[in-house]
Coordinates of N, CA and C in Angstrom, one line a residue:
X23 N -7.2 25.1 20.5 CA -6.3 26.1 19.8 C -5.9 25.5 18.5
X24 N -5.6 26.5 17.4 CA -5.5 25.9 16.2 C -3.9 25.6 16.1
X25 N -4.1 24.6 15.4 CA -2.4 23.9 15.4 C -2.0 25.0 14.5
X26 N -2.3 25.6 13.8 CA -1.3 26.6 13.0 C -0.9 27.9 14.2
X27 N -1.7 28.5 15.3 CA -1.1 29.3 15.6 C 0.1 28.8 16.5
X28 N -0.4 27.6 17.2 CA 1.3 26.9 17.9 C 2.7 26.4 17.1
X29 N 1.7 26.6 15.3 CA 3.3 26.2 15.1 C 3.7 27.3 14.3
X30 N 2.9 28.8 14.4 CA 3.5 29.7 14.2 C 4.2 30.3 14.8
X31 N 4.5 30.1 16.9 CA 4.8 30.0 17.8 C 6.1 29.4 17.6
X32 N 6.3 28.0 17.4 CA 7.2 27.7 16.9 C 8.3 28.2 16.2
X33 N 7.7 28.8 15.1 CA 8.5 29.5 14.1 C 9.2 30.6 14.4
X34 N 8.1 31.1 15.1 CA 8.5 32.4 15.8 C 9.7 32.7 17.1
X35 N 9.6 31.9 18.0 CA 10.3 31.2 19.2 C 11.2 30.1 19.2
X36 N 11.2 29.2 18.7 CA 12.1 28.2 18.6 C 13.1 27.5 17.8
X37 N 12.3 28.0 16.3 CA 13.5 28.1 14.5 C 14.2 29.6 14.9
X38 N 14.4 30.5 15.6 CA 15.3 31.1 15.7 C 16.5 30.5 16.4
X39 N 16.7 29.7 17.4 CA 17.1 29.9 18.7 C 17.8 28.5 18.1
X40 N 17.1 27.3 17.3 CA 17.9 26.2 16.2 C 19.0 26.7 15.1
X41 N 18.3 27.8 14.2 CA 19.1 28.3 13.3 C 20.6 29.3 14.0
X42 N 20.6 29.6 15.1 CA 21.7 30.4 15.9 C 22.2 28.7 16.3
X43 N 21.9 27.7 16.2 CA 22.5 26.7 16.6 C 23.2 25.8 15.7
X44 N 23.1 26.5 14.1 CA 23.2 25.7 13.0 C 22.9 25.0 12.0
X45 N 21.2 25.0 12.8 CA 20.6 23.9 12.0 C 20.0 24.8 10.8
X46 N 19.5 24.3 9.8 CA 18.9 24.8 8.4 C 17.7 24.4 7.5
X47 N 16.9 24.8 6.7 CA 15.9 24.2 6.0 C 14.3 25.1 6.7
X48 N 13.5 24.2 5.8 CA 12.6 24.8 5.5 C 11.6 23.3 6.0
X49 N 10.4 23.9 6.7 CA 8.7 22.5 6.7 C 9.0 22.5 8.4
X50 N 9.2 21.6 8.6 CA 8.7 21.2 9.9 C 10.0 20.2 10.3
X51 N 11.3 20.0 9.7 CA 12.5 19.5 9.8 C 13.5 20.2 9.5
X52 N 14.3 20.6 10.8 CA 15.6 21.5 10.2 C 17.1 20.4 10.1
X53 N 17.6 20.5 9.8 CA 19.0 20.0 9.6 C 20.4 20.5 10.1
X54 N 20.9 19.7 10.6 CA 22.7 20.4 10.6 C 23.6 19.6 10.2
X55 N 24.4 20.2 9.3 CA 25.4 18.9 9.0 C 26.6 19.3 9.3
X56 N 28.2 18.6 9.2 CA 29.2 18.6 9.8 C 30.0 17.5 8.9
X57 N 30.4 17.3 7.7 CA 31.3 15.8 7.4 C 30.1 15.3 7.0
X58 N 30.4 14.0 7.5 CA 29.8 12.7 7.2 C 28.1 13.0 8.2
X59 N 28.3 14.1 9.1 CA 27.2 14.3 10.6 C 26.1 14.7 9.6
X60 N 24.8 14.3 10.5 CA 23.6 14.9 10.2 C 22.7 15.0 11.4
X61 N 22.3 16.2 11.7 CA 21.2 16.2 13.2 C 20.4 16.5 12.2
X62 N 19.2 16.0 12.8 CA 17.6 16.3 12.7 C 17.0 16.6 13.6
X63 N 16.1 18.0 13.7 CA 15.5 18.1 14.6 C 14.0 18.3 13.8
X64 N 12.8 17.7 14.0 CA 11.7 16.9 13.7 C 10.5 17.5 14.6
X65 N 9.6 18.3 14.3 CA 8.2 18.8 14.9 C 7.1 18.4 14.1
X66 N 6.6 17.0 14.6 CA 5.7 16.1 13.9 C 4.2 16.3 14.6
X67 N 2.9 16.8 14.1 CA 2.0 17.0 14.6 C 1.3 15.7 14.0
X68 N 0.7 15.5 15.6 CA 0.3 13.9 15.9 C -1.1 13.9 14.6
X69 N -1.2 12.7 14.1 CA -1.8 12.0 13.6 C -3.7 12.2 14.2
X70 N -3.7 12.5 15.8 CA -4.5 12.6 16.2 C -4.9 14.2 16.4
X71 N -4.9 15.0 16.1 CA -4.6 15.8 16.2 C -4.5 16.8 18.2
X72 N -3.8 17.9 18.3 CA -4.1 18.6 19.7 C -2.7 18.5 20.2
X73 N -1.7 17.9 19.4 CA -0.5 18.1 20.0 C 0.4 17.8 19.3
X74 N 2.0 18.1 18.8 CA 2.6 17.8 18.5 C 4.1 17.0 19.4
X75 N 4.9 16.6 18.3 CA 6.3 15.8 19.1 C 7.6 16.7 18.2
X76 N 8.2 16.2 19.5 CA 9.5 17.0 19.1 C 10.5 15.9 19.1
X77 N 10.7 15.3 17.9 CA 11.8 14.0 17.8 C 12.8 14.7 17.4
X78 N 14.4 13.9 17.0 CA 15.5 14.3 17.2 C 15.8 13.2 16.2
X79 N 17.1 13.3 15.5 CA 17.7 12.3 15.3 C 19.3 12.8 14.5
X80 N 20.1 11.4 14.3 CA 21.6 11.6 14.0 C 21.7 10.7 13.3
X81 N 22.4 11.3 12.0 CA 22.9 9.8 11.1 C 24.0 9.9 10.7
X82 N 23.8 9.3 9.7 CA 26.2 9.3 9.2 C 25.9 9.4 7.5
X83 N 26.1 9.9 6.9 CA 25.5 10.1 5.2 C 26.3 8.4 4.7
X84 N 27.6 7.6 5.3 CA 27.6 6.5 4.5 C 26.8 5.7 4.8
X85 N 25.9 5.8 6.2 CA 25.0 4.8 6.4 C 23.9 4.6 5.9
X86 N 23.1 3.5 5.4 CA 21.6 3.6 4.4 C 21.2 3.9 5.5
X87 N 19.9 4.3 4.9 CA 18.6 4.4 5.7 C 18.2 3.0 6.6
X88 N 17.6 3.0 8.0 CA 17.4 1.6 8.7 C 16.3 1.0 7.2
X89 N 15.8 1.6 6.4 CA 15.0 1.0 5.4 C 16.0 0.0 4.3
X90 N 17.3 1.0 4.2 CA 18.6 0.3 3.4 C 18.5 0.9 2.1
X91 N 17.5 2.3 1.8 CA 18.1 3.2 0.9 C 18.9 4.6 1.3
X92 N 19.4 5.3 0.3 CA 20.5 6.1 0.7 C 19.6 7.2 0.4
X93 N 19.8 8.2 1.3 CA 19.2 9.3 1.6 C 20.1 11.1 1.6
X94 N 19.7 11.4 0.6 CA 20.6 13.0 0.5 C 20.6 13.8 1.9
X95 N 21.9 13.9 2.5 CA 21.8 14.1 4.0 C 20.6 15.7 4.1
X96 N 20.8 16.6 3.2 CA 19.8 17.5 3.1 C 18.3 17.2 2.6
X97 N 17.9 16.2 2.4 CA 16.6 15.4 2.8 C 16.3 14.7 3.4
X98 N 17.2 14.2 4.9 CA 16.9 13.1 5.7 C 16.3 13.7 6.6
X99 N 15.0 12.5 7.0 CA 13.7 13.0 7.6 C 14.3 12.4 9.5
X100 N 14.1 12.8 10.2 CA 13.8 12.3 11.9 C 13.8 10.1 11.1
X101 N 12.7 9.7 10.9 CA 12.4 8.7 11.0 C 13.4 7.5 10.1
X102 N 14.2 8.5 9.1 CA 15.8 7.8 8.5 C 16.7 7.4 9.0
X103 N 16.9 8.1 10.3 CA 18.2 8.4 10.9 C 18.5 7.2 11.3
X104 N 20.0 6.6 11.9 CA 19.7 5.5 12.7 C 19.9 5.9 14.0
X105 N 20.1 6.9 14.6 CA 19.9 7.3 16.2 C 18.8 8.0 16.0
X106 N 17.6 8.1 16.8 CA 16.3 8.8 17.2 C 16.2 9.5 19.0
X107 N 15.6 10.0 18.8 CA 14.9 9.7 20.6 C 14.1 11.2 20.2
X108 N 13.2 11.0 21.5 CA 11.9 11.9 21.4 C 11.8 12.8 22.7
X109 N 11.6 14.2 22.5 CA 11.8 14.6 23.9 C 10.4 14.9 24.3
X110 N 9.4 14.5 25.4 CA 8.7 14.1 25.9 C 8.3 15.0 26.5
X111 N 7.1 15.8 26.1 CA 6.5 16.6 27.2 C 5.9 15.9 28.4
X112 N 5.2 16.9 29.5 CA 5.1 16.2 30.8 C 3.0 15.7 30.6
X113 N 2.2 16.7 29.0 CA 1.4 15.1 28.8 C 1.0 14.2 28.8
X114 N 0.1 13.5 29.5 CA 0.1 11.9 29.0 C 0.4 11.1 27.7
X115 N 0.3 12.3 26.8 CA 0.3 12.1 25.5 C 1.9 12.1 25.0
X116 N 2.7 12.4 25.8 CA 4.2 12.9 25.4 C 4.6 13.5 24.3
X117 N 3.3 14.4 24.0 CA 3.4 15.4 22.9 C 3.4 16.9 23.3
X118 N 4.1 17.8 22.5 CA 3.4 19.1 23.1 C 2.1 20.0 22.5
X119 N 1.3 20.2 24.2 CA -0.2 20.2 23.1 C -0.6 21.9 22.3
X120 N -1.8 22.1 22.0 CA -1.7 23.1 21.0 C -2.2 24.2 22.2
X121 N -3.0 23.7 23.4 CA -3.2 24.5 24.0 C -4.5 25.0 23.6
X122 N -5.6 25.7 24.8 CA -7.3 25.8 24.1 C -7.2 27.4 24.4
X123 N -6.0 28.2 24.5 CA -5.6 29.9 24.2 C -4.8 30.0 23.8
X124 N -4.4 31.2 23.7 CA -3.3 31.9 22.9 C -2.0 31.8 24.0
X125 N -2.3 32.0 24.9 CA -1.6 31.6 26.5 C -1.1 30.3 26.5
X126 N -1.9 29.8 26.7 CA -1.7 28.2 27.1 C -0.7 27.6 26.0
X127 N -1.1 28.4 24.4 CA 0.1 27.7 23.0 C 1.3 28.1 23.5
X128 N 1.3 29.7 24.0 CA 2.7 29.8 24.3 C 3.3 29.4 25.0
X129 N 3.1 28.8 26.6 CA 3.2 28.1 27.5 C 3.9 26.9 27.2
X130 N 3.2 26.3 26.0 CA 3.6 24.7 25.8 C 4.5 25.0 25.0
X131 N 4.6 25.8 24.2 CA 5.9 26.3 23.0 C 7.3 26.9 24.4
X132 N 6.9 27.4 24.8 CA 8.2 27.7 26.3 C 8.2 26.4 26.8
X133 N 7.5 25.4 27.1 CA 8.1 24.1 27.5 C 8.8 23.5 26.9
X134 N 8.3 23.1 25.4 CA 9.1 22.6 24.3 C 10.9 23.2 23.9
X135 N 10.9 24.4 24.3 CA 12.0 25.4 24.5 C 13.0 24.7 25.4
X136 N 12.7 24.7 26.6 CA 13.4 24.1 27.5 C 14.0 22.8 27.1
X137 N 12.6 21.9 27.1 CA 13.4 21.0 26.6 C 14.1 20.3 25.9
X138 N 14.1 21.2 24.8 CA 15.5 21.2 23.8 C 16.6 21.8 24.3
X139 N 16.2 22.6 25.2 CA 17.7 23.3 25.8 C 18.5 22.3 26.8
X140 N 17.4 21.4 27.6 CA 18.4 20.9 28.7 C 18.2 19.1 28.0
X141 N 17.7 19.2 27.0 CA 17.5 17.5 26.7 C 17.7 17.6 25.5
X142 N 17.9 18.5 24.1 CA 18.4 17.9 23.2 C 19.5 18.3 22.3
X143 N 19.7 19.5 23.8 CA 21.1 19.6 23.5 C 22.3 18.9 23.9
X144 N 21.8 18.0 24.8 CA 22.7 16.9 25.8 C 22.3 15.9 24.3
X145 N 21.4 15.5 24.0 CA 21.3 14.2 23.2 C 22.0 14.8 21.8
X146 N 22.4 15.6 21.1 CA 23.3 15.8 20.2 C 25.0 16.5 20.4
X147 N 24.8 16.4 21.3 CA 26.6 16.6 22.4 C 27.4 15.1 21.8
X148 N 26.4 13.9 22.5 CA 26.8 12.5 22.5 C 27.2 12.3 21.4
X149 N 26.9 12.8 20.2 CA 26.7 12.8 19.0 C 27.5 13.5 18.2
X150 N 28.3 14.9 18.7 CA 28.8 16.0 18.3 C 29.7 16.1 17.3
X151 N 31.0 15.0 16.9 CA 31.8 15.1 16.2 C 32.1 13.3 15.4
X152 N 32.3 13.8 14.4 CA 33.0 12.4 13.6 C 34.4 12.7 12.9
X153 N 35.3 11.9 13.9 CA 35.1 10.2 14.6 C 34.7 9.7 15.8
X154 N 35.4 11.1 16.2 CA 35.5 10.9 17.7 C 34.7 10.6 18.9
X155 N 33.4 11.1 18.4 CA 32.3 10.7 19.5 C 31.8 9.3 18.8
X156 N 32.3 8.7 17.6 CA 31.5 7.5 17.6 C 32.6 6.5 17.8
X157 N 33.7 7.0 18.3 CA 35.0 5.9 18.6 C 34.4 5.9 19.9
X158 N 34.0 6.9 20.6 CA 33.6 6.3 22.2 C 32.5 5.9 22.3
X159 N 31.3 6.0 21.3 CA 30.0 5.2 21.9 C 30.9 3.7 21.3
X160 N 30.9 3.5 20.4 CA 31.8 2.3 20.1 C 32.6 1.6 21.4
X161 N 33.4 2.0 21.8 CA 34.1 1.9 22.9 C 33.3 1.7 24.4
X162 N 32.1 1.7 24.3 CA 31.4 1.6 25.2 C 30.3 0.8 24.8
X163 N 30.1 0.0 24.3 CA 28.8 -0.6 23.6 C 29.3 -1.9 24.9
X164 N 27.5 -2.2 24.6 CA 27.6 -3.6 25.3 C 25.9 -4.2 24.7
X165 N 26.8 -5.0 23.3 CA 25.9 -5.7 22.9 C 25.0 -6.5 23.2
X166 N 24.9 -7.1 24.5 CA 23.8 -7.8 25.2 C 22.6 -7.0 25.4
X167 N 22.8 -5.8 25.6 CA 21.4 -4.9 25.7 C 20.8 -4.6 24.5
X168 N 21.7 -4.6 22.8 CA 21.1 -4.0 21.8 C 19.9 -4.9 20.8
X169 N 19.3 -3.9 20.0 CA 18.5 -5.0 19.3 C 19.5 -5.0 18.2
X170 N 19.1 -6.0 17.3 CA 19.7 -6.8 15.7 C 19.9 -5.2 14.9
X171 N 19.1 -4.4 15.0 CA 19.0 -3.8 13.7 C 20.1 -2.6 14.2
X172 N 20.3 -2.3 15.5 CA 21.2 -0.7 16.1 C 22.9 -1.6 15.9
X173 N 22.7 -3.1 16.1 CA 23.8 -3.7 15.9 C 24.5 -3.9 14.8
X174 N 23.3 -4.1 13.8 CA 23.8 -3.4 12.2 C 24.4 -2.0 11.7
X175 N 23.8 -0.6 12.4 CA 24.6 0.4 12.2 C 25.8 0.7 12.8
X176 N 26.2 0.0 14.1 CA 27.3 -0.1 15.1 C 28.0 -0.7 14.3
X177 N 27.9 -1.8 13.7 CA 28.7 -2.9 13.1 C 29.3 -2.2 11.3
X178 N 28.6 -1.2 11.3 CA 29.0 -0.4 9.7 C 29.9 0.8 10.2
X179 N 29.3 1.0 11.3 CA 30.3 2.2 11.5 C 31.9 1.9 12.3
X180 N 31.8 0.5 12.8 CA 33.2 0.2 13.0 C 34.4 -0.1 11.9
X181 N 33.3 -0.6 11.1 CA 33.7 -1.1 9.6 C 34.2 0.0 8.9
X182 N 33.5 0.8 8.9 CA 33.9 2.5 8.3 C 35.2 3.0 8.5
X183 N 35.2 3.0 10.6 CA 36.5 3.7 11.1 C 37.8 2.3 11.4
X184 N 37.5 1.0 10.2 CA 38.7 0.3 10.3 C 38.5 -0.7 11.3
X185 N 37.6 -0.8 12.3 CA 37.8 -1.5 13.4 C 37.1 -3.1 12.8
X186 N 37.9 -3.9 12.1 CA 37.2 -4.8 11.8 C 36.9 -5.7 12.8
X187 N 37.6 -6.2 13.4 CA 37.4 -7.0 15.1 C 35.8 -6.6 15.4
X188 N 36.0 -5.6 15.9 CA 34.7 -5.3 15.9 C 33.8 -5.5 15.6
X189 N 33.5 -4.9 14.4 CA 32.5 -5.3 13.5 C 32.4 -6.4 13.5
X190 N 33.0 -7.4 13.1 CA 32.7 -8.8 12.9 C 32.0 -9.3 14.6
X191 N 32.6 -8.9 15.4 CA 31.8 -9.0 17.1 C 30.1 -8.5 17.2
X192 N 30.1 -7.4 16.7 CA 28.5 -6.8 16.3 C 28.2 -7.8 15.2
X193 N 28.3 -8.2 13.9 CA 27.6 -9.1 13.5 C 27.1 -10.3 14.2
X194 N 28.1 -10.9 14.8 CA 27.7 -12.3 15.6 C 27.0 -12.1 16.2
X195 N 27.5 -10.8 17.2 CA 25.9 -10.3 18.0 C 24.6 -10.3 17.6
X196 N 24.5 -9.8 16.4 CA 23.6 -9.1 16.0 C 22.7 -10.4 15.1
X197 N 23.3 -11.0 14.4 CA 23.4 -12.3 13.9 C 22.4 -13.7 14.9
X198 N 23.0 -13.4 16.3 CA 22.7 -14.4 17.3 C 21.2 -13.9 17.8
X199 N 21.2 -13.0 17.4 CA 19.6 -12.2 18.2 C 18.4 -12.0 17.1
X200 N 19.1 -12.3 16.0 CA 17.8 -12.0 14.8 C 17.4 -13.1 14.8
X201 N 15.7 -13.2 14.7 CA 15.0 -14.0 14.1 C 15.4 -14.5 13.1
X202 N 15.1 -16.0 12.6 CA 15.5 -16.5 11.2 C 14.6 -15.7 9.9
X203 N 13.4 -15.6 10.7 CA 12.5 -14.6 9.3 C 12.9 -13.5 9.0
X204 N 13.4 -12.9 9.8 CA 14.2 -11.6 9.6 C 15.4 -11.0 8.3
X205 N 14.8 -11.9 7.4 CA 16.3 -12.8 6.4 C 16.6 -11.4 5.8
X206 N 16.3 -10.3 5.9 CA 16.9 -9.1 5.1 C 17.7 -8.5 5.9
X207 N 17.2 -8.5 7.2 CA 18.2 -7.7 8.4 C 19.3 -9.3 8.5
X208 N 19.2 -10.3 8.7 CA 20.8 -11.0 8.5 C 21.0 -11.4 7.6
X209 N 20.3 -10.8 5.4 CA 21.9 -10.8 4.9 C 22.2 -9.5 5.4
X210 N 21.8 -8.2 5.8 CA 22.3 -7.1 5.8 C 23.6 -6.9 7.1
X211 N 23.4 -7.8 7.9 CA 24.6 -8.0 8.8 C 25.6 -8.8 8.0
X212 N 25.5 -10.0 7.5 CA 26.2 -10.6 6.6 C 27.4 -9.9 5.9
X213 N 26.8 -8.6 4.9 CA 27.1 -8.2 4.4 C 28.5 -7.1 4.9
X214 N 28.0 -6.5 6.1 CA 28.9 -5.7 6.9 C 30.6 -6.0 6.8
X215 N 30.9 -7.1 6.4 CA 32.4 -7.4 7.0 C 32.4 -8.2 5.4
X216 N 33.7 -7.9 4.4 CA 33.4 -8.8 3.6 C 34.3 -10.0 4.0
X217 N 33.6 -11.3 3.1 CA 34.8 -12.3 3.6 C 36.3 -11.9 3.0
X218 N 37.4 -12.9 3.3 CA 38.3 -12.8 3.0 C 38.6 -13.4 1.9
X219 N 39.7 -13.1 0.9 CA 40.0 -13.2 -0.1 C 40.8 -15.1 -0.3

């Protein structure tokens, strides 16, 4: 099936049912913002072609990009953000495919449906307000599971909402788990907490 009629399908069936949910824009990335909030919702047709992915993501407009440039929250792409996650068709490919009928495109576009309804609406719930939902993932972190670089935007956003304790606790973290060659991601922890005067 041709990738244009599944992601006319798309357009048809599932940028309605986003835009009643807020989100906005034009290509193959819609947006919702809220404050400082930014959701991305991201329909990336694979590289290989025969199926596409349906990524997600959440950022904070003071945060740089995980790259460490600053991004106009009405151009921030899925792959900027510093929260991601991907919702996974039942494929081996964990893409949704384009389908070899007209049937079968719509089929996989009603899958992809769903699973935005029961999985990525739950993954931007977590997400839903600032401060408040990032005072409780904050509140819940347990830096021994995180890598260096999620501990860098944890560590900026405590810094943001005041919690300096904190932060300075996510640097060391984050600090103690980076490779030495890594020397951009620990000055960029470094930098997180300024010293004192």
């Amino acid at each position: 099936m041709d990738r244009a009629v599944f992601f006319g399908l798309l357009r048809q069936d599932v940028f309605p049912m986003l835009r009643r949910e807020g989100f906005g824009g034009s290509g193959n990335s819609l947006r919702r913002m809220s404050g400082p909030l930014v959701h991305v919702v991201n329909f990336q047709a694979s590289s290989s072609g025969g199926h596409c992915y349906l990524n997600l993501g959440v950022h904070l407009s003071f945060l740089p990009t995980p790259g460490g440039k600053d991004a106009a929250p009405d151009q921030l792409d899925e792959a900027s953000c510093a929260f991601r996650f991907r919702i996974d068709s039942p494929d081996p490919s964990g893409g949704w495919v384009y389908g070899e009928s007209a049937n079968q495109a719509k089929e996989s576009v009603t899958g992809l449906a769903s699973g935005w309804s029961h999985v990525g609406k739950a993954f931007f719930e977590s997400y839903a307000k600032y401060p408040d939902s990032f005072v409780s993932i904050l509140d819940g972190l347990d830096p021994s599971e995180m890598r260096s670089v999620d501990l860098l935007s944890h560590a900026r956003i405590a810094m943001h909402l005041g919690r300096v304790e904190q932060a300075n606790r996510l640097v060391e973290a984050g600090l103690r788990k980076c490779p030495p060659v890594a020397s951009s991601l620990r000055a960029n922890l470094r930098r997180v907490v300024p010293p004192c005067p």
